[in-house]
Coordinates of C-alpha atoms in Angstrom, one line a residue:
M1 CA -44.4 -34.0 154.2
K2 CA -47.5 -34.2 152.0
K3 CA -48.1 -30.4 152.3
L4 CA -44.4 -29.8 151.6
S5 CA -44.5 -32.0 148.4
I6 CA -47.5 -30.1 147.1
I7 CA -45.8 -26.8 147.7
V8 CA -42.7 -27.9 145.9
L9 CA -44.8 -29.3 143.0
L10 CA -46.7 -26.0 142.6
F11 CA -43.5 -24.0 142.7
A12 CA -42.0 -26.2 140.0
L13 CA -45.1 -26.0 137.8
N14 CA -45.2 -22.2 138.1
W15 CA -41.5 -21.9 137.3
G16 CA -41.9 -24.2 134.3
F17 CA -44.9 -22.2 132.9
A18 CA -42.9 -19.0 133.3
Q19 CA -40.0 -20.5 131.4
E20 CA -42.2 -21.9 128.7
E21 CA -44.0 -18.6 128.2
G22 CA -40.7 -16.6 128.3
E23 CA -42.1 -14.2 130.9
N24 CA -39.8 -12.1 133.1
T25 CA -41.0 -12.8 136.6
Y26 CA -38.5 -10.5 138.4
Q27 CA -40.1 -8.0 140.8
K28 CA -38.3 -5.4 142.8
R29 CA -38.4 -6.2 146.5
V30 CA -40.2 -3.8 148.9
L31 CA -37.2 -4.2 151.2
E32 CA -34.0 -5.4 149.6
T33 CA -32.1 -6.5 152.8
A34 CA -32.6 -6.7 156.5
E35 CA -32.3 -3.6 158.6
I36 CA -31.5 -3.1 162.3
D37 CA -32.3 0.0 164.2
L38 CA -30.7 0.5 167.6
L39 CA -32.3 3.2 169.6
F40 CA -31.5 4.8 173.0
S41 CA -32.9 7.8 174.8
Y42 CA -32.4 9.5 178.2
Y43 CA -35.1 11.6 179.7
N44 CA -35.0 13.9 182.8
Q45 CA -37.7 16.1 184.3
D46 CA -38.4 18.2 187.4
G47 CA -41.3 20.2 188.8
Q48 CA -43.3 20.9 191.9
N49 CA -46.8 19.7 191.1
A50 CA -46.7 15.9 191.5
A51 CA -50.1 14.2 191.1
V52 CA -49.0 11.4 193.4
T53 CA -49.0 13.9 196.3
G54 CA -52.1 15.8 195.4
G55 CA -50.7 18.4 193.0
E56 CA -47.9 19.6 195.3
G57 CA -44.5 17.9 195.5
T58 CA -41.5 16.9 193.5
E59 CA -41.9 15.6 189.9
E60 CA -38.3 14.6 189.5
L61 CA -38.0 11.7 187.2
T62 CA -35.3 10.0 185.0
D63 CA -35.9 7.4 182.3
A64 CA -33.5 5.5 180.1
T65 CA -35.0 3.6 177.2
S66 CA -33.3 1.3 174.7
S67 CA -34.9 -0.8 171.9
I68 CA -34.0 -2.8 168.9
V69 CA -36.1 -2.8 165.7
V70 CA -35.4 -5.5 163.1
K71 CA -37.0 -5.3 159.6
M72 CA -36.8 -8.5 157.7
P73 CA -38.0 -9.1 154.1
L74 CA -39.9 -12.3 154.0
N75 CA -40.2 -12.3 150.2
P76 CA -40.5 -9.5 147.5
D77 CA -43.9 -8.4 148.9
D78 CA -43.8 -8.9 152.6
V79 CA -41.9 -7.4 155.4
L80 CA -41.8 -8.3 159.1
T81 CA -40.8 -5.7 161.7
V82 CA -40.1 -6.6 165.3
D83 CA -39.6 -3.9 167.9
V84 CA -38.4 -5.0 171.4
G85 CA -37.4 -2.6 174.1
I86 CA -37.1 -1.8 177.8
S87 CA -37.5 1.4 179.7
A88 CA -36.1 1.8 183.2
Y89 CA -37.1 4.8 185.3
S90 CA -36.6 6.3 188.7
S91 CA -39.3 8.6 190.0
A92 CA -39.2 10.7 193.1
S93 CA -43.0 11.3 193.0
S94 CA -44.0 7.7 192.5
S95 CA -41.7 6.8 195.4
N96 CA -44.1 8.7 197.6
I97 CA -46.9 6.2 197.1
D98 CA -45.2 5.0 200.3
P99 CA -43.3 7.9 201.8
F100 CA -43.0 6.4 205.3
D101 CA -40.0 4.1 204.7
K102 CA -36.9 3.9 206.9
S103 CA -35.2 6.9 205.3
S104 CA -33.4 9.1 207.8
R105 CA -35.2 12.2 206.4
P106 CA -38.7 13.2 207.5
A107 CA -41.4 12.2 205.0
S108 CA -42.1 15.1 202.6
P109 CA -43.8 15.5 199.3
F110 CA -40.8 17.5 198.1
S111 CA -38.3 14.7 198.6
A112 CA -38.1 11.1 197.4
S113 CA -38.5 8.1 199.6
S114 CA -36.5 4.9 199.1
G115 CA -39.5 2.6 198.8
A116 CA -40.1 -0.1 196.2
S117 CA -42.2 2.2 194.0
Q118 CA -39.2 4.6 193.4
S119 CA -38.1 2.7 190.3
D120 CA -39.6 0.4 187.7
A121 CA -39.0 -1.1 184.3
L122 CA -41.4 -1.3 181.3
V123 CA -40.8 -4.0 178.7
H124 CA -42.5 -4.0 175.3
F125 CA -42.8 -6.3 172.3
N126 CA -44.3 -5.0 169.0
P127 CA -44.3 -7.1 165.8
T128 CA -45.7 -5.7 162.5
Y129 CA -46.4 -7.5 159.3
E130 CA -46.7 -5.6 156.0
H131 CA -47.8 -6.9 152.6
S132 CA -47.5 -4.8 149.4
S133 CA -49.5 -5.5 146.2
D134 CA -47.8 -6.4 143.0
D135 CA -48.2 -2.9 141.6
R136 CA -46.9 -1.4 144.9
N137 CA -49.9 0.9 145.2
S138 CA -51.5 -0.9 148.1
V139 CA -50.1 -1.8 151.5
Y140 CA -51.8 -4.0 154.1
S141 CA -50.5 -4.2 157.7
A142 CA -51.2 -6.0 160.9
Q143 CA -49.6 -5.6 164.3
A144 CA -49.6 -6.7 167.9
Y145 CA -48.3 -5.0 171.0
I146 CA -47.5 -6.3 174.5
S147 CA -46.1 -4.2 177.4
S148 CA -45.7 -4.8 181.1
E149 CA -44.6 -3.0 184.2
Y150 CA -45.1 -3.4 187.9
D151 CA -48.7 -2.1 188.1
Y152 CA -49.8 -2.1 184.5
F153 CA -50.1 -4.6 181.6
S154 CA -51.1 -3.8 178.1
L155 CA -52.1 -6.0 175.2
G156 CA -52.9 -4.5 171.8
F157 CA -53.5 -5.3 168.2
G158 CA -54.4 -3.5 165.0
G159 CA -54.2 -3.3 161.3
G160 CA -54.0 -0.7 158.5
Y161 CA -54.4 -0.1 154.8
T162 CA -52.5 2.4 152.6
R163 CA -53.5 3.2 148.9
L164 CA -51.5 5.2 146.5
F165 CA -53.2 6.6 143.4
N166 CA -53.4 9.6 141.0
E167 CA -50.0 8.5 139.6
R168 CA -48.8 8.2 143.2
N169 CA -49.4 11.8 143.9
T170 CA -52.1 11.0 146.4
Q171 CA -51.9 8.7 149.3
F172 CA -54.8 7.5 151.6
G173 CA -54.3 5.7 154.8
A174 CA -56.6 4.1 157.4
S175 CA -55.7 2.1 160.5
F176 CA -57.2 0.9 163.7
Q177 CA -55.8 -0.1 167.1
V178 CA -57.2 -1.8 170.1
F179 CA -55.5 -1.9 173.5
L180 CA -56.8 -4.1 176.4
D181 CA -55.1 -3.0 179.5
S182 CA -55.3 -4.0 183.2
W183 CA -54.1 -2.4 186.4
N184 CA -52.5 -3.9 189.5
P185 CA -53.5 -0.9 191.6
Q186 CA -50.9 0.5 194.0
Y187 CA -53.0 2.8 196.3
P188 CA -51.3 5.3 198.6
V189 CA -50.0 3.4 201.6
E190 CA -52.2 5.3 204.1
L191 CA -55.4 4.2 202.3
R192 CA -54.6 0.5 202.4
D193 CA -56.3 -2.0 204.8
G194 CA -54.6 -2.2 208.1
F195 CA -52.6 1.0 207.9
F196 CA -51.9 2.5 211.3
D197 CA -49.1 4.9 212.5
S198 CA -49.0 6.5 215.9
R199 CA -47.3 9.6 214.4
I200 CA -50.5 10.9 212.8
S201 CA -51.3 14.4 213.8
G202 CA -54.4 16.6 213.1
S203 CA -57.7 17.7 214.5
G204 CA -60.1 14.8 215.0
T205 CA -59.9 11.3 213.6
Y206 CA -58.3 10.5 210.3
D207 CA -61.1 9.1 208.1
P208 CA -60.4 9.3 204.4
S209 CA -63.1 9.1 201.7
F210 CA -61.8 6.0 199.9
V211 CA -63.3 3.0 198.2
A212 CA -61.1 0.7 196.0
F213 CA -61.9 0.6 192.3
D214 CA -64.1 -2.3 191.2
D215 CA -63.0 -2.2 187.6
E216 CA -59.3 -2.6 187.1
T217 CA -59.3 -2.8 183.3
R218 CA -58.9 0.0 180.6
N219 CA -59.8 -0.6 176.9
S220 CA -58.9 1.9 174.2
Y221 CA -60.1 1.9 170.6
S222 CA -58.7 4.2 167.9
L223 CA -59.4 4.8 164.2
S224 CA -56.9 6.9 162.2
L225 CA -57.5 8.4 158.7
S226 CA -55.0 10.3 156.6
I227 CA -54.6 11.7 153.1
S228 CA -51.5 13.3 151.7
Q229 CA -51.1 15.1 148.3
I230 CA -48.3 16.3 146.3
L231 CA -49.3 19.9 145.6
G232 CA -46.5 20.9 143.4
K233 CA -42.8 20.3 142.6
R234 CA -41.9 21.8 146.0
L235 CA -45.0 21.5 148.1
Q236 CA -46.6 18.5 149.8
G237 CA -49.5 18.5 152.3
S238 CA -51.4 16.0 154.4
I239 CA -54.5 15.9 156.7
F240 CA -55.2 13.4 159.4
L241 CA -58.0 12.6 161.8
D242 CA -58.1 10.3 164.9
L243 CA -61.1 9.0 166.7
V244 CA -60.2 7.5 170.1
S245 CA -62.6 6.0 172.6
Q246 CA -61.5 4.7 176.1
K247 CA -63.5 2.7 178.6
G248 CA -62.8 1.4 182.1
L249 CA -60.5 2.6 184.8
L250 CA -59.2 5.9 183.5
S251 CA -58.3 7.2 187.0
T252 CA -54.7 6.6 188.3
P253 CA -55.1 4.7 191.6
H254 CA -52.0 6.1 193.3
Q255 CA -52.7 9.8 192.7
R256 CA -53.9 11.5 195.9
V257 CA -56.5 14.3 196.3
Y258 CA -57.0 16.7 199.2
F259 CA -60.5 18.1 199.9
S260 CA -61.3 21.6 201.2
D261 CA -64.1 20.2 203.5
F262 CA -61.8 17.7 205.2
N263 CA -59.4 18.4 208.1
D264 CA -55.7 18.0 207.4
F265 CA -53.7 15.1 208.8
F266 CA -49.9 14.6 208.7
I267 CA -47.1 12.2 209.4
E268 CA -44.0 14.3 209.8
D269 CA -44.2 16.8 206.9
F270 CA -46.3 14.6 204.7
Q271 CA -50.1 15.2 204.4
L272 CA -52.2 12.1 204.3
A273 CA -54.6 11.6 201.4
D274 CA -58.3 12.4 201.7
G275 CA -58.9 10.1 198.7
V276 CA -57.6 9.3 195.2
E277 CA -58.6 10.9 191.9
Q278 CA -62.0 10.0 190.5
L279 CA -62.5 10.4 186.8
P280 CA -65.3 9.2 184.4
D281 CA -65.0 5.7 183.1
S282 CA -65.2 6.8 179.5
R283 CA -63.4 9.4 177.4
F284 CA -63.7 10.3 173.7
K285 CA -60.9 12.2 171.9
I286 CA -60.7 13.8 168.5
P287 CA -57.3 15.1 167.2
I288 CA -57.4 16.6 163.8
G289 CA -54.3 18.1 162.1
A290 CA -52.3 18.8 159.0
R291 CA -48.7 18.9 157.8
L292 CA -47.2 21.1 155.1
N293 CA -43.7 20.5 153.7
Y294 CA -42.0 23.0 151.4
Y295 CA -38.8 22.2 149.6
L296 CA -37.1 25.6 149.6
N297 CA -34.0 24.4 147.7
D298 CA -31.6 21.4 147.6
F299 CA -30.3 22.3 151.1
I300 CA -33.4 23.5 153.2
V301 CA -36.8 22.0 153.7
L302 CA -39.6 23.5 155.8
R303 CA -41.7 21.0 157.7
S304 CA -44.7 22.5 159.5
Y305 CA -47.3 20.8 161.6
Y306 CA -50.6 21.8 163.3
R307 CA -53.0 19.8 165.4
Y308 CA -56.3 20.7 167.1
Y309 CA -57.4 18.4 170.0
S310 CA -60.7 18.1 171.8
D311 CA -62.3 15.6 174.2
D312 CA -65.4 15.2 176.2
W313 CA -63.6 15.9 179.5
G314 CA -63.5 19.6 178.5
I315 CA -59.9 19.8 177.2
S316 CA -59.2 21.5 173.9
A317 CA -55.6 22.1 172.8
H318 CA -53.5 23.5 169.9
T319 CA -50.1 22.2 168.8
A320 CA -47.9 23.9 166.2
S321 CA -44.4 23.0 165.3
L322 CA -41.7 23.7 162.7
E323 CA -38.7 21.7 161.7
V324 CA -36.1 23.0 159.2
P325 CA -33.7 20.3 158.0
V326 CA -30.5 21.9 156.7
K327 CA -28.3 19.7 154.4
L328 CA -24.7 20.5 155.1
S329 CA -23.3 17.9 152.8
D330 CA -24.2 14.6 151.2
K331 CA -23.7 12.9 154.5
F332 CA -24.7 15.5 157.2
T333 CA -28.0 17.2 157.9
L334 CA -29.0 19.5 160.8
Y335 CA -32.6 19.4 162.2
P336 CA -33.5 22.5 164.3
N337 CA -37.0 22.4 165.5
Y338 CA -39.6 24.2 167.7
R339 CA -43.0 23.1 169.1
Y340 CA -45.7 25.2 170.9
Y341 CA -48.6 23.7 172.8
D342 CA -51.5 25.2 174.7
Q343 CA -54.5 23.5 176.4
T344 CA -57.5 24.3 178.5
A345 CA -58.2 22.5 181.8
A346 CA -60.3 19.4 182.2
D347 CA -63.7 19.9 183.8
Y348 CA -62.6 17.8 186.7
F349 CA -59.2 19.5 187.5
Y350 CA -58.8 21.1 191.0
G351 CA -55.7 22.4 192.7
K352 CA -54.7 21.1 196.1
E353 CA -57.6 21.4 198.5
A354 CA -59.9 23.1 195.9
A355 CA -62.2 20.2 195.4
T356 CA -64.9 19.1 197.8
S357 CA -65.8 15.5 198.8
T358 CA -69.3 16.0 197.4
L359 CA -68.1 16.1 193.8
D360 CA -68.5 13.0 191.6
F361 CA -65.1 13.6 189.7
Y362 CA -61.9 15.3 190.7
T363 CA -58.2 15.2 190.1
S364 CA -55.1 17.3 190.9
D365 CA -53.1 16.0 188.0
Y366 CA -51.5 19.0 186.4
D367 CA -51.4 17.2 183.1
L368 CA -55.1 17.9 183.0
S369 CA -54.7 21.6 184.0
A370 CA -54.6 24.6 181.7
F371 CA -51.0 25.3 180.6
S372 CA -48.8 26.1 177.7
S373 CA -45.4 24.8 176.7
H374 CA -42.4 25.4 174.5
Q375 CA -40.0 22.8 173.2
Y376 CA -36.8 23.6 171.4
G377 CA -34.5 21.1 169.8
M378 CA -31.6 20.3 167.5
G379 CA -30.7 17.1 165.7
V380 CA -27.9 15.9 163.4
R381 CA -28.0 13.0 161.0
Y382 CA -25.2 11.2 159.3
K383 CA -26.2 9.2 156.3
D384 CA -24.2 6.9 154.1
I385 CA -26.2 5.4 151.3
F386 CA -23.4 3.0 150.5
A387 CA -23.1 1.8 154.1
G388 CA -19.4 1.7 153.9
A389 CA -18.6 1.3 157.6
K390 CA -19.2 -2.3 158.6
V391 CA -20.2 -4.0 161.9
F392 CA -19.9 -7.7 161.4
T393 CA -21.8 -8.3 158.1
F394 CA -24.0 -5.1 158.5
G395 CA -23.3 -1.8 157.0
L396 CA -23.9 1.5 158.9
K397 CA -26.5 3.5 157.0
T398 CA -27.5 6.3 159.4
I399 CA -26.7 7.9 162.8
D400 CA -29.3 10.2 164.4
L401 CA -28.4 12.3 167.4
R402 CA -31.1 14.7 168.9
F403 CA -31.6 16.9 171.9
N404 CA -34.8 18.6 173.0
K405 CA -35.6 20.9 175.9
Y406 CA -39.2 21.3 177.2
D407 CA -40.6 24.0 179.5
R408 CA -44.2 24.2 180.8
S409 CA -45.9 27.3 182.2
D410 CA -46.7 25.4 185.5
G411 CA -42.9 25.0 186.2
L412 CA -42.4 21.5 184.8
S413 CA -39.2 21.3 182.8
S414 CA -37.5 18.4 181.1
Y415 CA -35.0 17.4 178.4
I416 CA -34.5 14.3 176.3
F417 CA -31.4 13.0 174.6
S418 CA -31.8 10.4 171.9
L419 CA -29.5 8.3 169.7
G420 CA -30.5 6.1 166.8
T421 CA -28.5 4.0 164.4
T422 CA -29.5 2.0 161.3
F423 CA -27.6 -0.9 159.9
V424 CA -28.4 -2.7 156.7
G425 CA -27.4 -6.3 155.6
N426 CA -25.4 -7.2 152.6

């Protein structure tokens, strides 16, 4: 009560001085009213190079994600954003962590089992606080992140600073993030203590090269820098740089490898693991890129993007994309887009039975192989600045509907459908 009384007294004194001096204390709010974003996406993929089964096998996966993002103005200068969501997936490849269930079909890397690892859900909670200076030229932010799924838990935090200057023609941004993650390793079933199956066939005795990981944590640290500049009435550009360092268990415990110097052993049609992937316990990544937006006219904008990526695992990659928003009317805009990606292989990538057991590091994860990809997409946005349509006390401001198709040179293909809506309070 004492603290509350002091706060009330200070408020009254400040109000009284403002009245006495005849000052106008009104300041435009950073966010006028609360906003709610409802987001949903559905993702589907398929391929024949599953890392769970040593680089050969089904990659069929479906994922449905829904989240709600609430932006709340705390006062004229401060905004709190809370993002909560859940992602539920079903994966044929991860089901083969234990392919020897009671399914009527013979165990095979090209078909899903019905084991417990076939499906899972990831839940995340991400609050962000932003404070803007009185002149609105500086923005400070702080955020936290928590996510959890069956075999992985992530805790993160970070902060950022944005500064506008040169009559707001130039913007500089800097941010950092820290993620402290931990595994609950789910090793391939045949590598677990006590595994025995009389159906094992092969020449000799099945004796895999496997030792459980001692370190089950993964820490990631990132620093992001960006600068954007209005270059003319129609042209705006930006440059960004990220520095990312990772330490700890960077291998995925349930991804099998098969060695060229080991005999092959099977149960039914499923080859038993010779070991699991082994990757270095540190990784340093440097993406650097640029955006260039050109306002062709009142109806068409060209949004281009390029990024170069390099890391100390031997991967280098190029990404280029173009999006061309086309304004059909005051309320409807189309968003055709295209993205091209190309990367080299990691130093530790080997196809199935190409690595030897004498190597220190090896993986058959085709995400670390050399490949190129194409992504094509189309989106449509409905926007009503007056938010005329109402749902309870909130007005409908925007509806975004997007579809993207992805094709990779190693045969992986996928598509994603997403829907987003934004509601604003009165």
